[in-house]
PDB file of C-alpha atoms in Angstrom:
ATOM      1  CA  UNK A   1     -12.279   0.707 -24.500  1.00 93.00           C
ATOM      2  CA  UNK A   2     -12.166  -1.792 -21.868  1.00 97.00           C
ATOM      3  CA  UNK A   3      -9.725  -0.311 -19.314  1.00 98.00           C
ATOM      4  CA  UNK A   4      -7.849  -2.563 -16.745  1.00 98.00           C
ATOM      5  CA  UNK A   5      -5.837  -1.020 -13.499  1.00 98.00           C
ATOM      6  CA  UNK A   6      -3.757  -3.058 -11.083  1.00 98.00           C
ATOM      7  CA  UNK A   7      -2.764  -1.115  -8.245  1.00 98.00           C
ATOM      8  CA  UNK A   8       0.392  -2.144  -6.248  1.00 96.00           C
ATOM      9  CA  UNK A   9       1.641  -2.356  -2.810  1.00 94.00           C
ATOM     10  CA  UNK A  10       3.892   0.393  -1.696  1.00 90.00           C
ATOM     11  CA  UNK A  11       2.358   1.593   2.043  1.00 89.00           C
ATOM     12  CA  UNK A  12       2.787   5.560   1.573  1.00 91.00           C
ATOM     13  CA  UNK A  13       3.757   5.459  -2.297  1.00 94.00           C
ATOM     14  CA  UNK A  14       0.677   3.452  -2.325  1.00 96.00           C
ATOM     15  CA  UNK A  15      -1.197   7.321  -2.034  1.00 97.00           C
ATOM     16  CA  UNK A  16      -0.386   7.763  -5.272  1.00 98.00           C
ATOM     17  CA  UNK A  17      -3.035   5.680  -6.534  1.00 99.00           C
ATOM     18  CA  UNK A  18      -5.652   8.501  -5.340  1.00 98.00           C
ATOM     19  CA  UNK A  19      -3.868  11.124  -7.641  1.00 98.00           C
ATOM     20  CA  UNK A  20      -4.034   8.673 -10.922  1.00 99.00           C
ATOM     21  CA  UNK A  21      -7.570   7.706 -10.071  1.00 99.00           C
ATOM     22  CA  UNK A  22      -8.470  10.878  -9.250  1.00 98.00           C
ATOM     23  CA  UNK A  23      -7.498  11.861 -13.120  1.00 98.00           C
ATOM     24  CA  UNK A  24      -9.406   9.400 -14.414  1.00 98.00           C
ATOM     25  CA  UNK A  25     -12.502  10.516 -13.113  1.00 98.00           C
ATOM     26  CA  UNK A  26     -11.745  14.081 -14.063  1.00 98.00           C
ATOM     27  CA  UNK A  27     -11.608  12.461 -17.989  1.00 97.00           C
ATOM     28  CA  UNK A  28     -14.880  11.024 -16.777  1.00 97.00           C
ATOM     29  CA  UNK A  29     -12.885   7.498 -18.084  1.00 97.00           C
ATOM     30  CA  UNK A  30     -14.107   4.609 -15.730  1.00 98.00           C
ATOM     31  CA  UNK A  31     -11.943   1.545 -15.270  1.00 98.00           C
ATOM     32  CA  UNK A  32     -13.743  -1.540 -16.511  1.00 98.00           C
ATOM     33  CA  UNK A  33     -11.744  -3.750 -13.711  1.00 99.00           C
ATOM     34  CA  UNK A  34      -9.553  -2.704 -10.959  1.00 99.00           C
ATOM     35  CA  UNK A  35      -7.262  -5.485  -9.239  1.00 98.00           C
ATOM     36  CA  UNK A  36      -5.080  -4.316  -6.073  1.00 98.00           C
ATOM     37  CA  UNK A  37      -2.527  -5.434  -3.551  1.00 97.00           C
ATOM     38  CA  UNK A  38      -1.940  -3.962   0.525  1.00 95.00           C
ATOM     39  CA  UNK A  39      -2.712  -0.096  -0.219  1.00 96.00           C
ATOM     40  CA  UNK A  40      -3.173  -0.688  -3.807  1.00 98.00           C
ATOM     41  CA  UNK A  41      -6.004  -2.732  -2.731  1.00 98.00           C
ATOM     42  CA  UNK A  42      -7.806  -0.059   0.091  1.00 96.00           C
ATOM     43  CA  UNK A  43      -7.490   2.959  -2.605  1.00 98.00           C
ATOM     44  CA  UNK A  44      -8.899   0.309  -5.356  1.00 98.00           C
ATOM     45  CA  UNK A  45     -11.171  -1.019  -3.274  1.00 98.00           C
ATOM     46  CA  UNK A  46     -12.696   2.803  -2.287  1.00 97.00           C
ATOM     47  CA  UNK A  47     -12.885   3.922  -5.556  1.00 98.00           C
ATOM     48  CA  UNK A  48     -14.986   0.680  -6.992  1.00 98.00           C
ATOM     49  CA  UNK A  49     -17.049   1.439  -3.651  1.00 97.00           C
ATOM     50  CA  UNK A  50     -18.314   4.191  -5.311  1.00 96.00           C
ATOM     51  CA  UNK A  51     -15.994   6.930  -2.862  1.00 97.00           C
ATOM     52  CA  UNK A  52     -15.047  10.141  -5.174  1.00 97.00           C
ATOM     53  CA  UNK A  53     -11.689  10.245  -5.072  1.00 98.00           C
ATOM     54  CA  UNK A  54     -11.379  14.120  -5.497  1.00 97.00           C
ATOM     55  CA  UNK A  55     -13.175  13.966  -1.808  1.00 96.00           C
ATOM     56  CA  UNK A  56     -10.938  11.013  -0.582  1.00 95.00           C
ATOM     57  CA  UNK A  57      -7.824  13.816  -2.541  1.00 96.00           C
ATOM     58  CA  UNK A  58      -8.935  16.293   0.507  1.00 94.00           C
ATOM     59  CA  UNK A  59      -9.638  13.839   3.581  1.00 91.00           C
ATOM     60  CA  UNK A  60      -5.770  12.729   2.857  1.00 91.00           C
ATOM     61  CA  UNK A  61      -4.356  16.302   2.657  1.00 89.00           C
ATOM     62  CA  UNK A  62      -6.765  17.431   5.767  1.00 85.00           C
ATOM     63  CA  UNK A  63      -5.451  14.444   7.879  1.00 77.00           C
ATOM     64  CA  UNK A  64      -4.044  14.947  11.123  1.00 68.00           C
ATOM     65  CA  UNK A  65      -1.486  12.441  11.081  1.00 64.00           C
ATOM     66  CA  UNK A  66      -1.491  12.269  14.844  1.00 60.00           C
ATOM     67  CA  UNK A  67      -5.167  11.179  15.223  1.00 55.00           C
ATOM     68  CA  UNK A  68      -4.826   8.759  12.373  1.00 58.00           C
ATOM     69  CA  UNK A  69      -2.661   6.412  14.772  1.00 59.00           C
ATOM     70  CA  UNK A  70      -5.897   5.958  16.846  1.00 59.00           C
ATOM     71  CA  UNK A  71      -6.955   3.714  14.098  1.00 57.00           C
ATOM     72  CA  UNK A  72      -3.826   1.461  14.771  1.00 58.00           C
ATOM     73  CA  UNK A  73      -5.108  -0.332  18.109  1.00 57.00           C
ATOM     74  CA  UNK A  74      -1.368  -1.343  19.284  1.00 55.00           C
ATOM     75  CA  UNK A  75      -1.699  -4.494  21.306  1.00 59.00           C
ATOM     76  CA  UNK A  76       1.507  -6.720  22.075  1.00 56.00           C
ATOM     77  CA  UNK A  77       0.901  -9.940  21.466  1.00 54.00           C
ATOM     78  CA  UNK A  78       2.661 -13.192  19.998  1.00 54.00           C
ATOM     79  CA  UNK A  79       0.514 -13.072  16.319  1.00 58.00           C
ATOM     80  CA  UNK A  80       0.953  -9.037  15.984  1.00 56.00           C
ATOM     81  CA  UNK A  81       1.483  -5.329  16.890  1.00 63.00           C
ATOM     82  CA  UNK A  82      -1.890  -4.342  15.797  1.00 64.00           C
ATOM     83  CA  UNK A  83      -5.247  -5.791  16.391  1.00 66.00           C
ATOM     84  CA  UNK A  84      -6.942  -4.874  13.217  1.00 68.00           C
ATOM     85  CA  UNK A  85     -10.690  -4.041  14.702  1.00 74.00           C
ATOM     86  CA  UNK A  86     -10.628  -0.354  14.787  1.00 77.00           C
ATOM     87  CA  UNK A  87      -8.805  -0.584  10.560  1.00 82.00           C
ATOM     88  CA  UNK A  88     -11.794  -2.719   9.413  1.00 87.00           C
ATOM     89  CA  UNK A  89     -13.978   0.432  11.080  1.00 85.00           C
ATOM     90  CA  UNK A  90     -11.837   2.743   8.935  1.00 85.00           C
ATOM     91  CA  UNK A  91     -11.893   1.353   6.108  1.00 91.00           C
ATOM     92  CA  UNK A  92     -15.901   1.295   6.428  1.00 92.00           C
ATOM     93  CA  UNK A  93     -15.653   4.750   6.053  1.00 89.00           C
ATOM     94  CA  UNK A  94     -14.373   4.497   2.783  1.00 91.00           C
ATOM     95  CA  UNK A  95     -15.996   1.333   1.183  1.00 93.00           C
ATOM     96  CA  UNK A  96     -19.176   0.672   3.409  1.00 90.00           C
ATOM     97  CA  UNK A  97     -19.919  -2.485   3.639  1.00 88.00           C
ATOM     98  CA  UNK A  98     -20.696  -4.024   0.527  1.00 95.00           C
ATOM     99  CA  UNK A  99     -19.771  -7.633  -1.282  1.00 97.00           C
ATOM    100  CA  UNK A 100     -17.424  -7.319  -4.011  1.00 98.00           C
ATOM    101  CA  UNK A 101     -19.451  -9.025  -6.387  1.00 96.00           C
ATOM    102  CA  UNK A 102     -22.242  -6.188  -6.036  1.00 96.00           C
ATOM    103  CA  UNK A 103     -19.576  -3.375  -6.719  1.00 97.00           C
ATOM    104  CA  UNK A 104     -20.464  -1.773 -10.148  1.00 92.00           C
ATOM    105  CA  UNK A 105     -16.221  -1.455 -11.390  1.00 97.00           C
ATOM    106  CA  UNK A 106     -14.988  -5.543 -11.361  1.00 98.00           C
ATOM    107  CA  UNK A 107     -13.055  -5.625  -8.033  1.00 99.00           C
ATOM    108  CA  UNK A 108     -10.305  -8.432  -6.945  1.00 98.00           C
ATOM    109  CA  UNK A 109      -7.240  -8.048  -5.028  1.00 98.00           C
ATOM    110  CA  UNK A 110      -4.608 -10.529  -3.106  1.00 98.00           C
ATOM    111  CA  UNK A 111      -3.602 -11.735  -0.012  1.00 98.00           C
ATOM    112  CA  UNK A 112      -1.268 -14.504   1.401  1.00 96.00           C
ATOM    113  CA  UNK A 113      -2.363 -17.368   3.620  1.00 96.00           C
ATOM    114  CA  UNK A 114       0.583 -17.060   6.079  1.00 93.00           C
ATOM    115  CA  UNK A 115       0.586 -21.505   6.549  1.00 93.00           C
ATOM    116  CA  UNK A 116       0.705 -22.712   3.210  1.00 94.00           C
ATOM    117  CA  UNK A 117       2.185 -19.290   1.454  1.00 92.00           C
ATOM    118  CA  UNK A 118      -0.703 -19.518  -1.070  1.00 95.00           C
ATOM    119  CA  UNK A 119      -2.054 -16.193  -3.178  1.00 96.00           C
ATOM    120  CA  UNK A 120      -5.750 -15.692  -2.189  1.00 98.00           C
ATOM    121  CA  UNK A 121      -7.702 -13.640  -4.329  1.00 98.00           C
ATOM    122  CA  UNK A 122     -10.771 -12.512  -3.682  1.00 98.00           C
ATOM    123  CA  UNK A 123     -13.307 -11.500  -6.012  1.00 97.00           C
ATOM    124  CA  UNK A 124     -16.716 -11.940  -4.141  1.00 97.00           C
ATOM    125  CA  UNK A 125     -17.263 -11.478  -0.080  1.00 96.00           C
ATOM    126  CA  UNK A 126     -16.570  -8.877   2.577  1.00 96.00           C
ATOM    127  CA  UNK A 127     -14.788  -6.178   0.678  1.00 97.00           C
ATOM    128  CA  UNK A 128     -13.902  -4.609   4.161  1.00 96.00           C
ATOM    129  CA  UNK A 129     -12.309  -7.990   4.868  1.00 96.00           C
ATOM    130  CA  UNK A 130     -10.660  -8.681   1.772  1.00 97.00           C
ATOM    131  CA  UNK A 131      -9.073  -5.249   2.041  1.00 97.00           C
ATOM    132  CA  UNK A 132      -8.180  -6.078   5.729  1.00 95.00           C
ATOM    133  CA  UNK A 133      -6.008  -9.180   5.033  1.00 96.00           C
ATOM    134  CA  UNK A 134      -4.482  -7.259   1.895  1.00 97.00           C
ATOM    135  CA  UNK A 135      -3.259  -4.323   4.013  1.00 94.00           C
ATOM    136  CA  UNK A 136      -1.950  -6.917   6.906  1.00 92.00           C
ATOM    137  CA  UNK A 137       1.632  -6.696   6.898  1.00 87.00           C
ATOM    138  CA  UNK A 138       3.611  -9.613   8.023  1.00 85.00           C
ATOM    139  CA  UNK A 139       4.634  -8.905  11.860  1.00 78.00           C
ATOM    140  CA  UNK A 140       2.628  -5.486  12.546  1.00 79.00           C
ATOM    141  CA  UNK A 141      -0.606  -6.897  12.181  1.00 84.00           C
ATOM    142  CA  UNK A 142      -2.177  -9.769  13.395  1.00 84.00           C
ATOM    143  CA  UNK A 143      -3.296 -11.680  10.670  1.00 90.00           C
ATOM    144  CA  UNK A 144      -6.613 -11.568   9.267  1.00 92.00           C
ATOM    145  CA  UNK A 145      -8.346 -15.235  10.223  1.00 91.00           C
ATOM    146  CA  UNK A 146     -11.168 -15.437   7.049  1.00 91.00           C
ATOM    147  CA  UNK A 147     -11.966 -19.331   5.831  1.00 91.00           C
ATOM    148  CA  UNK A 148      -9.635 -21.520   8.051  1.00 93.00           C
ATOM    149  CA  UNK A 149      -6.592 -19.366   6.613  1.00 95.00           C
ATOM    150  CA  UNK A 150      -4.526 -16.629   8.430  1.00 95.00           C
ATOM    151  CA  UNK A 151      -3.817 -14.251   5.689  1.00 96.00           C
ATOM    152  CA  UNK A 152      -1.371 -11.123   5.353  1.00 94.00           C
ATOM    153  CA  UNK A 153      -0.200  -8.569   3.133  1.00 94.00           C
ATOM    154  CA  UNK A 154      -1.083  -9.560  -0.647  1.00 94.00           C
ATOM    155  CA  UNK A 155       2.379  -8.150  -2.001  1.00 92.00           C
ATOM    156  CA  UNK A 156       3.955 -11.102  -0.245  1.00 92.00           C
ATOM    157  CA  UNK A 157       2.712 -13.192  -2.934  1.00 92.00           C
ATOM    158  CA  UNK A 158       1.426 -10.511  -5.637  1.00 94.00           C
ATOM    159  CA  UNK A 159       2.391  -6.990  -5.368  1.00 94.00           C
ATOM    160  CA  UNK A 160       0.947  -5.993  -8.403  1.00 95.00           C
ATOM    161  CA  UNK A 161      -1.965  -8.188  -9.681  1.00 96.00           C
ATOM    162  CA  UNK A 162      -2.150  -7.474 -13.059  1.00 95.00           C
ATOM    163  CA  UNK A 163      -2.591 -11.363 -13.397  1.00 94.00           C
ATOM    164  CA  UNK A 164      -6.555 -11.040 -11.654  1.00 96.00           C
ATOM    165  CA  UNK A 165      -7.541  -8.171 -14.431  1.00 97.00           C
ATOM    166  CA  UNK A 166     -10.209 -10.050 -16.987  1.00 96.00           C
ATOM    167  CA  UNK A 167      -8.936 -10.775 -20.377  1.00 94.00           C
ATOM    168  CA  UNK A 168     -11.632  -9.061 -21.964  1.00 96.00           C
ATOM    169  CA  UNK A 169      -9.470  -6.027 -21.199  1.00 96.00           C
ATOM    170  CA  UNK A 170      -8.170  -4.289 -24.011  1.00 96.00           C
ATOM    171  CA  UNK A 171      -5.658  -2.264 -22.502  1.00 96.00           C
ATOM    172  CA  UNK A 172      -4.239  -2.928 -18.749  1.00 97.00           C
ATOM    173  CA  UNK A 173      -1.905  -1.639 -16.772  1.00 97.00           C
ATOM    174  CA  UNK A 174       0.341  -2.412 -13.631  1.00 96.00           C
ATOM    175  CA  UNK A 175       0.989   0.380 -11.821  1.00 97.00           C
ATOM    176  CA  UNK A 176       4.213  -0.098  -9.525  1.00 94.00           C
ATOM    177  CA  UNK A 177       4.831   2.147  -6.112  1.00 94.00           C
ATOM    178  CA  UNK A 178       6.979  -0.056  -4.154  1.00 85.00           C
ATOM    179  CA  UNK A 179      10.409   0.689  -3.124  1.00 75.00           C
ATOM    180  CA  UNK A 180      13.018  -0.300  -5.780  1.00 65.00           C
ATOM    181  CA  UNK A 181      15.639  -2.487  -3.585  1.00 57.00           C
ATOM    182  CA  UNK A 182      19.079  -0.596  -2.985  1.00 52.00           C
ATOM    183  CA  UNK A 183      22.019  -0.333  -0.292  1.00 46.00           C
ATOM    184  CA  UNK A 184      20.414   1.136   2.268  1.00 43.00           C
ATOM    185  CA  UNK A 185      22.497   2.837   4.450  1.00 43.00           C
ATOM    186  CA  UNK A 186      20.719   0.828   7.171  1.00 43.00           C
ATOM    187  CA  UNK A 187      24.045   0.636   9.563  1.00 42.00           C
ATOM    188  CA  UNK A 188      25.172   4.218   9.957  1.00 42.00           C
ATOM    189  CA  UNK A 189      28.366   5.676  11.650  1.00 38.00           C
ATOM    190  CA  UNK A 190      27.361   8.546  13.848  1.00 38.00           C
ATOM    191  CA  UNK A 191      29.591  10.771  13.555  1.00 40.00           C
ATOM    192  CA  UNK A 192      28.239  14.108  15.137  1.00 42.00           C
ATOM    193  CA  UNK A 193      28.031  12.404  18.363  1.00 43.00           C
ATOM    194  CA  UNK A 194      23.747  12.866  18.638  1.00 45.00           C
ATOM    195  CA  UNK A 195      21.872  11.051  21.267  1.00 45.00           C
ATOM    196  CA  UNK A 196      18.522  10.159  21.306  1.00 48.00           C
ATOM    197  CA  UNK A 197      17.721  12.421  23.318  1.00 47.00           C
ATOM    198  CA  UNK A 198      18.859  14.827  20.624  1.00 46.00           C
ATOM    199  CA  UNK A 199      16.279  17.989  20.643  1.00 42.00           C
ATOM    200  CA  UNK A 200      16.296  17.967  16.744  1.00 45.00           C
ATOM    201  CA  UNK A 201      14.031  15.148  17.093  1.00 42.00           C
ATOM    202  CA  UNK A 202      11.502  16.860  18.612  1.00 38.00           C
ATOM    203  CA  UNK A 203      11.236  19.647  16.337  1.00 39.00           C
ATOM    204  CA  UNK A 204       8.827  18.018  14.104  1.00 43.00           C
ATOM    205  CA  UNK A 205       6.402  14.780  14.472  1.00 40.00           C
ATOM    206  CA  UNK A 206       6.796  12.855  11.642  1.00 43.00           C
ATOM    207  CA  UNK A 207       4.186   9.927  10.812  1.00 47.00           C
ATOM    208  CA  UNK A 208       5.141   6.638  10.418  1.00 50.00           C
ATOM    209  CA  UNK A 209       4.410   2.755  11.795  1.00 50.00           C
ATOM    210  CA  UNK A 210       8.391   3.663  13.181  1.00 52.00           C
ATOM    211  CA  UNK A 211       6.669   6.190  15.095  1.00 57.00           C
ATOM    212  CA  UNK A 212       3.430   4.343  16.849  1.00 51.00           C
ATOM    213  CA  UNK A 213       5.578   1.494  17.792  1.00 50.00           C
ATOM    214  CA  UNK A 214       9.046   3.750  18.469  1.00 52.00           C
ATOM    215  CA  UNK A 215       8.951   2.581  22.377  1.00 51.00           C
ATOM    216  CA  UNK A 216       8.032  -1.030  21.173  1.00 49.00           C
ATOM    217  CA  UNK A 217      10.686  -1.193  18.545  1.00 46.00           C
ATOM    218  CA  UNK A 218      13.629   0.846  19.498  1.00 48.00           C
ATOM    219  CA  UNK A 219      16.618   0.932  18.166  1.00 46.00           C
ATOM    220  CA  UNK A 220      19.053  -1.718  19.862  1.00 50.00           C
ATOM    221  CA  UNK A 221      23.226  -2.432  19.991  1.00 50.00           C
ATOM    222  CA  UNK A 222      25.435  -0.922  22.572  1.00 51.00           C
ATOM    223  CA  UNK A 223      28.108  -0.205  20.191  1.00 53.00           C
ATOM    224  CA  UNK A 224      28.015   4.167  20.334  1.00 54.00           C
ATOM    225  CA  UNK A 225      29.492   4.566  16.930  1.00 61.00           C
ATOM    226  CA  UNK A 226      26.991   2.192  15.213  1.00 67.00           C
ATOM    227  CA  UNK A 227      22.960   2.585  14.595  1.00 67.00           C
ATOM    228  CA  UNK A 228      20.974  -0.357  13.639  1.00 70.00           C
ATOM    229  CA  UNK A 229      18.180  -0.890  11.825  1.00 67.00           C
ATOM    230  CA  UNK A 230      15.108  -1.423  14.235  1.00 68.00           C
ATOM    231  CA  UNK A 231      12.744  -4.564  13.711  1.00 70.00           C
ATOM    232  CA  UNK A 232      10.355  -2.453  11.287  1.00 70.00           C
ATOM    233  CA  UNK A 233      12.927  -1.492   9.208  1.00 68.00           C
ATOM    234  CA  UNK A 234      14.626  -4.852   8.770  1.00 73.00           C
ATOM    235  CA  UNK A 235      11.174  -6.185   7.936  1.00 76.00           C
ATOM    236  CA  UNK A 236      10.460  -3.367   5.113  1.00 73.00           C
ATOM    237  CA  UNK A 237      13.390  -4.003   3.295  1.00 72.00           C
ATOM    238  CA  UNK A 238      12.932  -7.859   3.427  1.00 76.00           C
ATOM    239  CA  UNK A 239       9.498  -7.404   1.766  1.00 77.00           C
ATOM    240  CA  UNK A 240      10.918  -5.306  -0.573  1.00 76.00           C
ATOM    241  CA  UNK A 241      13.441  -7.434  -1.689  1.00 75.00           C
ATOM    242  CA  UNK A 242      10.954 -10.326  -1.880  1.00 77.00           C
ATOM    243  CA  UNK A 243       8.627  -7.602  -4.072  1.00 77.00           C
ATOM    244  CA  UNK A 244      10.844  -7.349  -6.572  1.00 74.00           C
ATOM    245  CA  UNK A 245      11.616 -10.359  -7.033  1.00 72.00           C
ATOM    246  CA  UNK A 246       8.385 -11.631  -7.655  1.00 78.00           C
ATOM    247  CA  UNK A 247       7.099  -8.664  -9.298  1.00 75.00           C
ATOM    248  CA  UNK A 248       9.974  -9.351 -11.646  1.00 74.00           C
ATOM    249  CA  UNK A 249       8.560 -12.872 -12.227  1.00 74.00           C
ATOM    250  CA  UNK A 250       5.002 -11.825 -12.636  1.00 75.00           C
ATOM    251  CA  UNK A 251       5.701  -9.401 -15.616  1.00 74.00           C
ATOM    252  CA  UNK A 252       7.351 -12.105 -17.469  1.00 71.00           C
ATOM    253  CA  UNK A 253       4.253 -13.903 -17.611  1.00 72.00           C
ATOM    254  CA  UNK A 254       1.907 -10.520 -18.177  1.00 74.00           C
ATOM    255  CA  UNK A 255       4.460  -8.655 -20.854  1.00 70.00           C
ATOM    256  CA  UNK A 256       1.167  -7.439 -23.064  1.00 84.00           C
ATOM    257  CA  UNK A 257       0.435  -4.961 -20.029  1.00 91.00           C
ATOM    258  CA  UNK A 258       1.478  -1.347 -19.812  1.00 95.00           C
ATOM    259  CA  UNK A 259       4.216  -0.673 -16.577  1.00 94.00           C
ATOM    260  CA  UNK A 260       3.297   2.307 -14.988  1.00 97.00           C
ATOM    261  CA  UNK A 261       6.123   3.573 -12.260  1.00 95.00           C
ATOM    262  CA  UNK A 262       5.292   6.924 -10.609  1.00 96.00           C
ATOM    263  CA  UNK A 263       8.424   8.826  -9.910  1.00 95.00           C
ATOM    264  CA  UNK A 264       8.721   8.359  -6.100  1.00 94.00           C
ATOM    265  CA  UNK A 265      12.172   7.057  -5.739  1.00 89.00           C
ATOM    266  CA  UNK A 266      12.443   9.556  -2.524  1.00 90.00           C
ATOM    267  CA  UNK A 267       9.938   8.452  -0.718  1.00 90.00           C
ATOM    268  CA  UNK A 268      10.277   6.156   2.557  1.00 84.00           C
ATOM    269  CA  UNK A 269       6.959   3.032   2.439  1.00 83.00           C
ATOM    270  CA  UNK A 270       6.204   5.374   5.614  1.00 81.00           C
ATOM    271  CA  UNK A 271       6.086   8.779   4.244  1.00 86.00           C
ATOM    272  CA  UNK A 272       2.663   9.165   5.341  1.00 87.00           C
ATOM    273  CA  UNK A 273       3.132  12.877   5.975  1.00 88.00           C
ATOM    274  CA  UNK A 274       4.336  13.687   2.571  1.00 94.00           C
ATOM    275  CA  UNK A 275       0.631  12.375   1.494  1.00 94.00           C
ATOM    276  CA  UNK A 276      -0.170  15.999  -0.386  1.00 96.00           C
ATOM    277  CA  UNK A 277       3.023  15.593  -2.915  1.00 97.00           C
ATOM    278  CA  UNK A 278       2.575  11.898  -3.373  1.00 97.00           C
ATOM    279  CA  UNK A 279      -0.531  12.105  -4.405  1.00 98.00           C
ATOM    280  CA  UNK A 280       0.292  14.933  -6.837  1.00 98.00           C
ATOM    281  CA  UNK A 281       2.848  12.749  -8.671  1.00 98.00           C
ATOM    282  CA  UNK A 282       0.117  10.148  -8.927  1.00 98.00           C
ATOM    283  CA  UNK A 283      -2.271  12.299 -10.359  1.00 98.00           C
ATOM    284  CA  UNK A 284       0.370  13.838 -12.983  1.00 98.00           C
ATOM    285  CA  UNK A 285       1.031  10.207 -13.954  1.00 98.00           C
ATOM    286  CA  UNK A 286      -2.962   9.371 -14.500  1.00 98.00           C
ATOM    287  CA  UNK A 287      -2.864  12.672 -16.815  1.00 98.00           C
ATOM    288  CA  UNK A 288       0.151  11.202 -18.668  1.00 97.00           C
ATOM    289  CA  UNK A 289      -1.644   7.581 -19.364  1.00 97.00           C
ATOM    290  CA  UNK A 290      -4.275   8.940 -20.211  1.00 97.00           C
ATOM    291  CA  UNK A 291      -2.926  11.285 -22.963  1.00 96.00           C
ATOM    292  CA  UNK A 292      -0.365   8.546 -24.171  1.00 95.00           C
ATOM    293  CA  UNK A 293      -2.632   5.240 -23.981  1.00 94.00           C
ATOM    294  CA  UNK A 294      -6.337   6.195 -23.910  1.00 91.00           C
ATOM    295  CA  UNK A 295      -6.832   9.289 -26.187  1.00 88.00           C
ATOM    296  CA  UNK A 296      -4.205   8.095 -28.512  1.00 77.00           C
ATOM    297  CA  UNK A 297      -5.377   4.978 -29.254  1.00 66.00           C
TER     298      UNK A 297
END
């Protein structure tokens, strides 16, 4: 059986993807084609690479979130937050470099030229930078300049690419981690009277792009009794909202595929630290596909 995966966009939901694929190779069952989108794209793109995901399972869990930001070379400028040199070196670590079209699973995922709003896909080339302009998202990096085009996040344009798997598939299936789009209580009354200087803060780091960029992107208003959502925020839940939407528009035109959605409802796109459980819910959903579509069929 000719399987095909498309892995979706979701930042830390996108973890997940190392669970499910981490299944697979348990049921020794190899993916015939593997299309991907931001995250969706790096874990896709590392496991057609040849990395064992089981190995990739522990480097995640290991990880001290703290170092990690040294990957994220923070540099203000009018195009972006973050450079981008020292995340092509980090991805190396997990994909080497290597042109798609030698990879021995098929291998395409998406990205968006930023002037003309175009889907690029790439399915030959740098894999290091095709996964680069997939993972650049809109604002926080500086956009990935490959061919005369300036390209960003793929789930812009294609969240989940289900569209790039061959037709000689026999089975395929979109897997879907991002953020399902709700009232966010982005504007909050404070009503216990905390200031930022509030000691609870302190008591544990949490990981997130919030974090690296917290003195960059602070929260702003002078009204006391109101909170706003910081520039990171705002942006997350605008690319969410454009997600669905075009997710939703997508599937209409792929209904023969199989919708996998992880339950991860509780998880923040930034949830980096909860990296361990994520991936456990992705790897108990790769167990249930594989019992309900592969060995059943």
């Amino acid at each position: 059986m000719k399987i095909g995966l498309s892995l979706g966009s979701g930042a830390a939901r996108g973890l997940s993807h190392i669970g499910l694929l981490k299944a697979f190779e348990e049921e020794e069952i190899v993916p015939y084609a593997i299309s991907g989108s931001s995250m969706g794209a790096l874990i896709g793109g590392a496991y057609a690479a040849g990395y064992d995901m089981s190995t990739l399972d522990k480097k995640i869990r290991n990880l001290d979130w703290k170092i990690f930001t040294e990957f994220f070379d923070i540099k203000i400028s009018k195009n972006g937050i973050v450079d981008g040199k020292k995340i092509e070196k980090f991805i190396y670590e997990f994909t080497g470099d290597i042109d798609i079209s030698m990879l021995e699973v098929k291998f395409s995922c998406v990205a968006t030229d930023v002037l003309t709003g175009r889907e690029v896909v790439f399915n030959s080339g740098s894999l290091i930078k095709a996964i680069r302009a997939s993972i650049s998202f809109p604002g926080i990096f500086v956009p990935q300049y490959y061919e005369d085009q300036f390209l960003i996040d793929g789930g812009i344009r294609n969240p989940v690419p289900v569209d790039l798997l061959p037709d000689e598939c026999d089975i395929k299936f979109a897997v879907d981690v991002g953020p399902f789009v709700e009232k966010e209580k982005f504007v909050t009354k404070i009503k216990n009277g905390t200031k930022k200087g509030d000691e609870k803060k302190k008591e544990k780091f949490s990981f997130s792009l919030n974090n690296i960029i917290k003195d960059i992107l602070s929260r702003n208003g002078d009204d006391e009794e109101v909170v706003y959502p910081n520039i990171f925020e705002t942006l997350i839940q605008t690319v969410a909202i454009m997600q669905n939407s075009v997710f939703e528009s997508k599937l209409k035109a792929n209904s023969h595929c199989q919708i996998i959605r992880p339950q991860l409802n509780k998880f923040k796109l930034t949830d980096f630290t909860s990296a361990a459980e994520i991936i456990d819910i992705g790897y108990e959903e790769g167990k249930k596909m594989i019992k309900e579509y592969i060995y059943e069929n």
